[in-house]
């Protein structure tokens, strides 16, 4: 409930900055929701399931580390694509290359929310539900709202949101990285991919249903109608 209130409040704070910033922010958040499942490849549901089925902590950690072997490279790749192809992606997402400064922070938001999703799923699988709920409220409510309250322009707000999500993910996963996890991870990686990959088309289809019309309207009727 707190996370939902925080998300609504973030849009309200965006509206305080003006209609144009609100429209841009709507497109940014829809794009984040559309793309980040592609980086995860179904790992969020898979990690929660497989970690919950294991009783030994080192077995649980192996599933986390196995998922990061593809999630981290895909996150880095997504961020680099945002840096290199900012103008082209601005035209694709916002309907104009004038918003190219938003593309790099948008790419960071996509990458960092993917890592946050991994950390949230891992805590849930370990049954650390209070910790999972805490980082959910921090990531989905506190960080976006605080970014709008602290910074005056949308580009900086998006940078701050992406960095905040990344910091939350790193701190949530840090205790796991500090503990030894012997053994290979190929079996865990295979189990996660076999479980998660069939879910990716459905995730992308739902994301496309809610996001592609935004892009089409931006190109045909302008950003205001799109937002």
PDB file of C-alpha atoms in Angstrom:
ATOM      1  CA  UNK A   1       0.000   0.000   0.000  1.00  0.00           C
ATOM      2  CA  UNK A   2       2.790   2.436   0.845  1.00  0.00           C
ATOM      3  CA  UNK A   3       4.541   1.632  -2.415  1.00  0.00           C
ATOM      4  CA  UNK A   4       1.353   2.314  -4.399  1.00  0.00           C
ATOM      5  CA  UNK A   5       0.771   5.626  -2.607  1.00  0.00           C
ATOM      6  CA  UNK A   6       4.377   6.587  -3.244  1.00  0.00           C
ATOM      7  CA  UNK A   7       4.107   5.835  -6.962  1.00  0.00           C
ATOM      8  CA  UNK A   8       0.972   7.958  -7.277  1.00  0.00           C
ATOM      9  CA  UNK A   9       2.643  10.758  -5.316  1.00  0.00           C
ATOM     10  CA  UNK A  10       5.644  10.642  -7.651  1.00  0.00           C
ATOM     11  CA  UNK A  11       3.361  11.358 -10.616  1.00  0.00           C
ATOM     12  CA  UNK A  12       1.761  14.174  -8.641  1.00  0.00           C
ATOM     13  CA  UNK A  13       5.166  15.692  -7.960  1.00  0.00           C
ATOM     14  CA  UNK A  14       5.997  15.361 -11.643  1.00  0.00           C
ATOM     15  CA  UNK A  15       2.802  17.258 -12.449  1.00  0.00           C
ATOM     16  CA  UNK A  16       3.944  20.074 -10.159  1.00  0.00           C
ATOM     17  CA  UNK A  17       6.915  20.561 -12.476  1.00  0.00           C
ATOM     18  CA  UNK A  18       4.574  21.203 -15.409  1.00  0.00           C
ATOM     19  CA  UNK A  19       2.536  19.281 -17.923  1.00  0.00           C
ATOM     20  CA  UNK A  20       5.501  18.663 -20.211  1.00  0.00           C
ATOM     21  CA  UNK A  21       7.579  17.051 -17.452  1.00  0.00           C
ATOM     22  CA  UNK A  22       4.611  14.923 -16.396  1.00  0.00           C
ATOM     23  CA  UNK A  23       4.161  13.679 -19.972  1.00  0.00           C
ATOM     24  CA  UNK A  24       7.861  12.857 -20.205  1.00  0.00           C
ATOM     25  CA  UNK A  25       7.849  11.088 -16.856  1.00  0.00           C
ATOM     26  CA  UNK A  26       4.867   8.948 -17.830  1.00  0.00           C
ATOM     27  CA  UNK A  27       6.698   7.810 -20.962  1.00  0.00           C
ATOM     28  CA  UNK A  28       9.883   7.160 -18.960  1.00  0.00           C
ATOM     29  CA  UNK A  29       8.135   4.972 -16.395  1.00  0.00           C
ATOM     30  CA  UNK A  30       6.187   3.063 -19.045  1.00  0.00           C
ATOM     31  CA  UNK A  31       9.413   2.399 -20.927  1.00  0.00           C
ATOM     32  CA  UNK A  32      11.126   1.144 -17.783  1.00  0.00           C
ATOM     33  CA  UNK A  33       8.242  -1.256 -17.124  1.00  0.00           C
ATOM     34  CA  UNK A  34       8.340  -2.447 -20.737  1.00  0.00           C
ATOM     35  CA  UNK A  35      12.070  -3.166 -21.077  1.00  0.00           C
ATOM     36  CA  UNK A  36      13.338  -4.404 -17.731  1.00  0.00           C
ATOM     37  CA  UNK A  37      11.639  -7.864 -17.910  1.00  0.00           C
ATOM     38  CA  UNK A  38      13.730  -8.514 -21.015  1.00  0.00           C
ATOM     39  CA  UNK A  39      16.911  -8.097 -18.959  1.00  0.00           C
ATOM     40  CA  UNK A  40      15.669 -10.404 -16.211  1.00  0.00           C
ATOM     41  CA  UNK A  41      14.557 -13.282 -18.477  1.00  0.00           C
ATOM     42  CA  UNK A  42      12.012 -14.411 -15.904  1.00  0.00           C
ATOM     43  CA  UNK A  43      14.543 -14.533 -13.082  1.00  0.00           C
ATOM     44  CA  UNK A  44      12.417 -12.657 -10.552  1.00  0.00           C
ATOM     45  CA  UNK A  45       9.814 -15.413 -10.263  1.00  0.00           C
ATOM     46  CA  UNK A  46      12.425 -18.128 -10.661  1.00  0.00           C
ATOM     47  CA  UNK A  47      14.702 -16.890  -7.890  1.00  0.00           C
ATOM     48  CA  UNK A  48      11.859 -16.601  -5.406  1.00  0.00           C
ATOM     49  CA  UNK A  49      10.708 -20.122  -6.247  1.00  0.00           C
ATOM     50  CA  UNK A  50      14.038 -21.940  -6.265  1.00  0.00           C
ATOM     51  CA  UNK A  51      15.530 -20.102  -3.288  1.00  0.00           C
ATOM     52  CA  UNK A  52      12.415 -20.877  -1.227  1.00  0.00           C
ATOM     53  CA  UNK A  53      12.814 -24.567  -2.099  1.00  0.00           C
ATOM     54  CA  UNK A  54      16.366 -24.731  -0.705  1.00  0.00           C
ATOM     55  CA  UNK A  55      17.179 -24.817   2.988  1.00  0.00           C
ATOM     56  CA  UNK A  56      20.959 -24.354   2.905  1.00  0.00           C
ATOM     57  CA  UNK A  57      22.106 -20.709   2.558  1.00  0.00           C
ATOM     58  CA  UNK A  58      24.937 -21.551   0.154  1.00  0.00           C
ATOM     59  CA  UNK A  59      22.458 -23.272  -2.176  1.00  0.00           C
ATOM     60  CA  UNK A  60      20.227 -20.190  -2.086  1.00  0.00           C
ATOM     61  CA  UNK A  61      23.171 -17.914  -2.858  1.00  0.00           C
ATOM     62  CA  UNK A  62      24.138 -20.003  -5.870  1.00  0.00           C
ATOM     63  CA  UNK A  63      20.780 -19.240  -7.516  1.00  0.00           C
ATOM     64  CA  UNK A  64      21.279 -15.545  -6.918  1.00  0.00           C
ATOM     65  CA  UNK A  65      24.790 -15.557  -8.348  1.00  0.00           C
ATOM     66  CA  UNK A  66      23.669 -17.705 -11.276  1.00  0.00           C
ATOM     67  CA  UNK A  67      21.012 -15.154 -12.248  1.00  0.00           C
ATOM     68  CA  UNK A  68      23.492 -12.289 -11.999  1.00  0.00           C
ATOM     69  CA  UNK A  69      25.747 -13.959 -14.580  1.00  0.00           C
ATOM     70  CA  UNK A  70      23.344 -12.819 -17.295  1.00  0.00           C
ATOM     71  CA  UNK A  71      21.435  -9.994 -15.621  1.00  0.00           C
ATOM     72  CA  UNK A  72      24.517  -7.868 -14.893  1.00  0.00           C
ATOM     73  CA  UNK A  73      25.968  -8.074 -18.454  1.00  0.00           C
ATOM     74  CA  UNK A  74      22.544  -7.293 -19.945  1.00  0.00           C
ATOM     75  CA  UNK A  75      22.177  -4.312 -17.591  1.00  0.00           C
ATOM     76  CA  UNK A  76      25.589  -2.982 -18.584  1.00  0.00           C
ATOM     77  CA  UNK A  77      24.727  -3.490 -22.262  1.00  0.00           C
ATOM     78  CA  UNK A  78      21.408  -1.659 -21.882  1.00  0.00           C
ATOM     79  CA  UNK A  79      23.123   1.305 -20.240  1.00  0.00           C
ATOM     80  CA  UNK A  80      25.815   1.461 -22.937  1.00  0.00           C
ATOM     81  CA  UNK A  81      23.164   1.370 -25.670  1.00  0.00           C
ATOM     82  CA  UNK A  82      21.441   4.301 -23.984  1.00  0.00           C
ATOM     83  CA  UNK A  83      24.693   6.247 -23.930  1.00  0.00           C
ATOM     84  CA  UNK A  84      25.712   5.526 -27.506  1.00  0.00           C
ATOM     85  CA  UNK A  85      22.338   5.740 -29.272  1.00  0.00           C
ATOM     86  CA  UNK A  86      20.747   8.532 -27.249  1.00  0.00           C
ATOM     87  CA  UNK A  87      19.490  10.515 -30.244  1.00  0.00           C
ATOM     88  CA  UNK A  88      17.961   7.547 -32.056  1.00  0.00           C
ATOM     89  CA  UNK A  89      16.328   6.181 -28.920  1.00  0.00           C
ATOM     90  CA  UNK A  90      14.963   9.609 -28.045  1.00  0.00           C
ATOM     91  CA  UNK A  91      13.207   9.694 -31.416  1.00  0.00           C
ATOM     92  CA  UNK A  92      11.863   6.171 -30.864  1.00  0.00           C
ATOM     93  CA  UNK A  93      10.667   6.642 -27.276  1.00  0.00           C
ATOM     94  CA  UNK A  94       9.676  10.313 -27.099  1.00  0.00           C
ATOM     95  CA  UNK A  95       8.897  11.003 -30.745  1.00  0.00           C
ATOM     96  CA  UNK A  96      11.669  13.600 -31.011  1.00  0.00           C
ATOM     97  CA  UNK A  97      15.451  13.728 -30.672  1.00  0.00           C
ATOM     98  CA  UNK A  98      15.135  16.791 -28.445  1.00  0.00           C
ATOM     99  CA  UNK A  99      14.848  14.584 -25.357  1.00  0.00           C
ATOM    100  CA  UNK A 100      18.181  12.846 -25.910  1.00  0.00           C
ATOM    101  CA  UNK A 101      19.425  13.932 -22.468  1.00  0.00           C
ATOM    102  CA  UNK A 102      16.774  11.690 -20.890  1.00  0.00           C
ATOM    103  CA  UNK A 103      17.886   8.519 -22.650  1.00  0.00           C
ATOM    104  CA  UNK A 104      21.016   7.777 -20.595  1.00  0.00           C
ATOM    105  CA  UNK A 105      19.261   8.164 -17.214  1.00  0.00           C
ATOM    106  CA  UNK A 106      16.354   6.157 -18.615  1.00  0.00           C
ATOM    107  CA  UNK A 107      18.799   3.358 -19.505  1.00  0.00           C
ATOM    108  CA  UNK A 108      20.247   3.543 -15.997  1.00  0.00           C
ATOM    109  CA  UNK A 109      16.761   3.287 -14.492  1.00  0.00           C
ATOM    110  CA  UNK A 110      16.039   0.175 -16.577  1.00  0.00           C
ATOM    111  CA  UNK A 111      19.310  -1.450 -15.537  1.00  0.00           C
ATOM    112  CA  UNK A 112      19.114  -0.548 -11.856  1.00  0.00           C
ATOM    113  CA  UNK A 113      15.463  -1.549 -11.417  1.00  0.00           C
ATOM    114  CA  UNK A 114      16.379  -4.942 -12.876  1.00  0.00           C
ATOM    115  CA  UNK A 115      19.049  -5.413 -10.213  1.00  0.00           C
ATOM    116  CA  UNK A 116      16.625  -4.187  -7.571  1.00  0.00           C
ATOM    117  CA  UNK A 117      14.116  -6.786  -8.805  1.00  0.00           C
ATOM    118  CA  UNK A 118      16.698  -9.531  -8.328  1.00  0.00           C
ATOM    119  CA  UNK A 119      17.449  -8.410  -4.777  1.00  0.00           C
ATOM    120  CA  UNK A 120      13.743  -8.154  -3.924  1.00  0.00           C
ATOM    121  CA  UNK A 121      13.036 -11.639  -5.285  1.00  0.00           C
ATOM    122  CA  UNK A 122      15.998 -13.121  -3.411  1.00  0.00           C
ATOM    123  CA  UNK A 123      14.869 -11.655  -0.085  1.00  0.00           C
ATOM    124  CA  UNK A 124      11.358 -12.974  -0.665  1.00  0.00           C
ATOM    125  CA  UNK A 125      12.715 -16.427  -1.466  1.00  0.00           C
ATOM    126  CA  UNK A 126      14.676 -16.379   1.790  1.00  0.00           C
ATOM    127  CA  UNK A 127      11.443 -15.408   3.596  1.00  0.00           C
ATOM    128  CA  UNK A 128      12.984 -12.127   4.736  1.00  0.00           C
ATOM    129  CA  UNK A 129       9.671 -10.441   4.021  1.00  0.00           C
ATOM    130  CA  UNK A 130      10.156  -7.402   6.247  1.00  0.00           C
ATOM    131  CA  UNK A 131      13.430  -6.573   4.510  1.00  0.00           C
ATOM    132  CA  UNK A 132      11.851  -7.198   1.095  1.00  0.00           C
ATOM    133  CA  UNK A 133       8.939  -4.904   1.902  1.00  0.00           C
ATOM    134  CA  UNK A 134      11.303  -2.232   3.192  1.00  0.00           C
ATOM    135  CA  UNK A 135      13.374  -2.092   0.029  1.00  0.00           C
ATOM    136  CA  UNK A 136      10.184  -2.139  -2.035  1.00  0.00           C
ATOM    137  CA  UNK A 137       8.885   0.970  -0.272  1.00  0.00           C
ATOM    138  CA  UNK A 138      12.302   2.622  -0.533  1.00  0.00           C
ATOM    139  CA  UNK A 139      12.673   1.867  -4.237  1.00  0.00           C
ATOM    140  CA  UNK A 140       9.140   2.452  -5.500  1.00  0.00           C
ATOM    141  CA  UNK A 141       8.039   5.260  -3.173  1.00  0.00           C
ATOM    142  CA  UNK A 142      10.821   7.025  -1.292  1.00  0.00           C
ATOM    143  CA  UNK A 143      13.476   7.284  -4.003  1.00  0.00           C
ATOM    144  CA  UNK A 144      11.259   8.706  -6.816  1.00  0.00           C
ATOM    145  CA  UNK A 145       9.490  11.159  -4.494  1.00  0.00           C
ATOM    146  CA  UNK A 146      12.729  12.281  -2.845  1.00  0.00           C
ATOM    147  CA  UNK A 147      14.282  12.805  -6.270  1.00  0.00           C
ATOM    148  CA  UNK A 148      11.489  15.178  -7.274  1.00  0.00           C
ATOM    149  CA  UNK A 149      11.745  17.036  -3.965  1.00  0.00           C
ATOM    150  CA  UNK A 150      15.524  17.428  -4.121  1.00  0.00           C
ATOM    151  CA  UNK A 151      16.202  18.188  -7.781  1.00  0.00           C
ATOM    152  CA  UNK A 152      14.703  20.818 -10.083  1.00  0.00           C
ATOM    153  CA  UNK A 153      14.817  19.181 -13.530  1.00  0.00           C
ATOM    154  CA  UNK A 154      13.544  15.859 -14.843  1.00  0.00           C
ATOM    155  CA  UNK A 155      16.891  14.681 -16.225  1.00  0.00           C
ATOM    156  CA  UNK A 156      18.500  14.951 -12.788  1.00  0.00           C
ATOM    157  CA  UNK A 157      15.441  13.343 -11.199  1.00  0.00           C
ATOM    158  CA  UNK A 158      15.820  10.324 -13.474  1.00  0.00           C
ATOM    159  CA  UNK A 159      19.551  10.096 -12.789  1.00  0.00           C
ATOM    160  CA  UNK A 160      18.881  10.260  -9.034  1.00  0.00           C
ATOM    161  CA  UNK A 161      16.128   7.637  -9.275  1.00  0.00           C
ATOM    162  CA  UNK A 162      18.353   5.237 -11.203  1.00  0.00           C
ATOM    163  CA  UNK A 163      21.266   5.726  -8.818  1.00  0.00           C
ATOM    164  CA  UNK A 164      18.965   5.277  -5.812  1.00  0.00           C
ATOM    165  CA  UNK A 165      17.619   1.998  -7.176  1.00  0.00           C
ATOM    166  CA  UNK A 166      21.157   0.797  -7.831  1.00  0.00           C
ATOM    167  CA  UNK A 167      22.323   1.674  -4.320  1.00  0.00           C
ATOM    168  CA  UNK A 168      19.354  -0.157  -2.777  1.00  0.00           C
ATOM    169  CA  UNK A 169      20.076  -3.256  -4.863  1.00  0.00           C
ATOM    170  CA  UNK A 170      23.789  -3.256  -3.980  1.00  0.00           C
ATOM    171  CA  UNK A 171      23.165  -2.858  -0.249  1.00  0.00           C
ATOM    172  CA  UNK A 172      20.473  -5.559  -0.297  1.00  0.00           C
ATOM    173  CA  UNK A 173      22.817  -8.013  -2.010  1.00  0.00           C
ATOM    174  CA  UNK A 174      26.035  -7.035  -0.226  1.00  0.00           C
ATOM    175  CA  UNK A 175      25.693  -9.532   2.656  1.00  0.00           C
ATOM    176  CA  UNK A 176      25.406 -12.343   0.118  1.00  0.00           C
ATOM    177  CA  UNK A 177      28.531 -11.243  -1.755  1.00  0.00           C
ATOM    178  CA  UNK A 178      30.528 -11.173   1.487  1.00  0.00           C
ATOM    179  CA  UNK A 179      29.837 -14.842   2.227  1.00  0.00           C
ATOM    180  CA  UNK A 180      31.635 -17.738   0.524  1.00  0.00           C
ATOM    181  CA  UNK A 181      29.575 -19.677  -2.002  1.00  0.00           C
ATOM    182  CA  UNK A 182      31.473 -22.804  -3.063  1.00  0.00           C
ATOM    183  CA  UNK A 183      30.562 -24.899  -6.086  1.00  0.00           C
ATOM    184  CA  UNK A 184      29.619 -24.164  -9.677  1.00  0.00           C
ATOM    185  CA  UNK A 185      26.444 -22.462 -10.796  1.00  0.00           C
ATOM    186  CA  UNK A 186      25.751 -23.950 -14.212  1.00  0.00           C
ATOM    187  CA  UNK A 187      22.972 -26.228 -12.920  1.00  0.00           C
ATOM    188  CA  UNK A 188      21.266 -23.346 -11.126  1.00  0.00           C
ATOM    189  CA  UNK A 189      21.608 -21.132 -14.179  1.00  0.00           C
ATOM    190  CA  UNK A 190      20.009 -23.791 -16.349  1.00  0.00           C
ATOM    191  CA  UNK A 191      17.104 -24.290 -13.957  1.00  0.00           C
ATOM    192  CA  UNK A 192      16.422 -20.566 -13.769  1.00  0.00           C
ATOM    193  CA  UNK A 193      16.519 -20.126 -17.531  1.00  0.00           C
ATOM    194  CA  UNK A 194      14.298 -23.136 -18.215  1.00  0.00           C
ATOM    195  CA  UNK A 195      11.794 -21.805 -15.709  1.00  0.00           C
ATOM    196  CA  UNK A 196      12.020 -18.134 -16.660  1.00  0.00           C
ATOM    197  CA  UNK A 197      12.422 -17.970 -20.439  1.00  0.00           C
ATOM    198  CA  UNK A 198       8.894 -19.254 -21.260  1.00  0.00           C
ATOM    199  CA  UNK A 199       7.524 -16.332 -19.225  1.00  0.00           C
ATOM    200  CA  UNK A 200       9.393 -13.632 -21.154  1.00  0.00           C
ATOM    201  CA  UNK A 201       7.060 -13.476 -24.203  1.00  0.00           C
ATOM    202  CA  UNK A 202       4.070 -12.960 -21.913  1.00  0.00           C
ATOM    203  CA  UNK A 203       5.860 -10.248 -19.935  1.00  0.00           C
ATOM    204  CA  UNK A 204       6.875  -8.458 -23.125  1.00  0.00           C
ATOM    205  CA  UNK A 205       3.407  -8.795 -24.616  1.00  0.00           C
ATOM    206  CA  UNK A 206       1.815  -7.223 -21.556  1.00  0.00           C
ATOM    207  CA  UNK A 207       4.443  -4.477 -21.540  1.00  0.00           C
ATOM    208  CA  UNK A 208       3.908  -3.847 -25.245  1.00  0.00           C
ATOM    209  CA  UNK A 209       0.146  -3.660 -24.757  1.00  0.00           C
ATOM    210  CA  UNK A 210       0.621  -0.855 -22.241  1.00  0.00           C
ATOM    211  CA  UNK A 211       3.604   0.905 -23.872  1.00  0.00           C
ATOM    212  CA  UNK A 212       3.637   0.622 -27.664  1.00  0.00           C
ATOM    213  CA  UNK A 213       0.447   2.749 -27.974  1.00  0.00           C
ATOM    214  CA  UNK A 214       2.317   5.447 -26.036  1.00  0.00           C
ATOM    215  CA  UNK A 215       5.040   5.485 -28.694  1.00  0.00           C
ATOM    216  CA  UNK A 216       2.542   5.432 -31.561  1.00  0.00           C
ATOM    217  CA  UNK A 217       0.554   8.347 -30.146  1.00  0.00           C
ATOM    218  CA  UNK A 218       3.759  10.317 -29.496  1.00  0.00           C
ATOM    219  CA  UNK A 219       4.609   9.985 -33.168  1.00  0.00           C
ATOM    220  CA  UNK A 220       1.145  10.795 -34.497  1.00  0.00           C
ATOM    221  CA  UNK A 221      -0.377  13.249 -32.013  1.00  0.00           C
ATOM    222  CA  UNK A 222       2.562  14.556 -29.985  1.00  0.00           C
ATOM    223  CA  UNK A 223       4.070  14.004 -26.562  1.00  0.00           C
ATOM    224  CA  UNK A 224       1.214  15.603 -24.618  1.00  0.00           C
ATOM    225  CA  UNK A 225      -1.363  13.159 -25.957  1.00  0.00           C
ATOM    226  CA  UNK A 226       1.116  10.326 -25.493  1.00  0.00           C
ATOM    227  CA  UNK A 227       1.714  11.110 -21.816  1.00  0.00           C
TER     228      UNK A 227
END
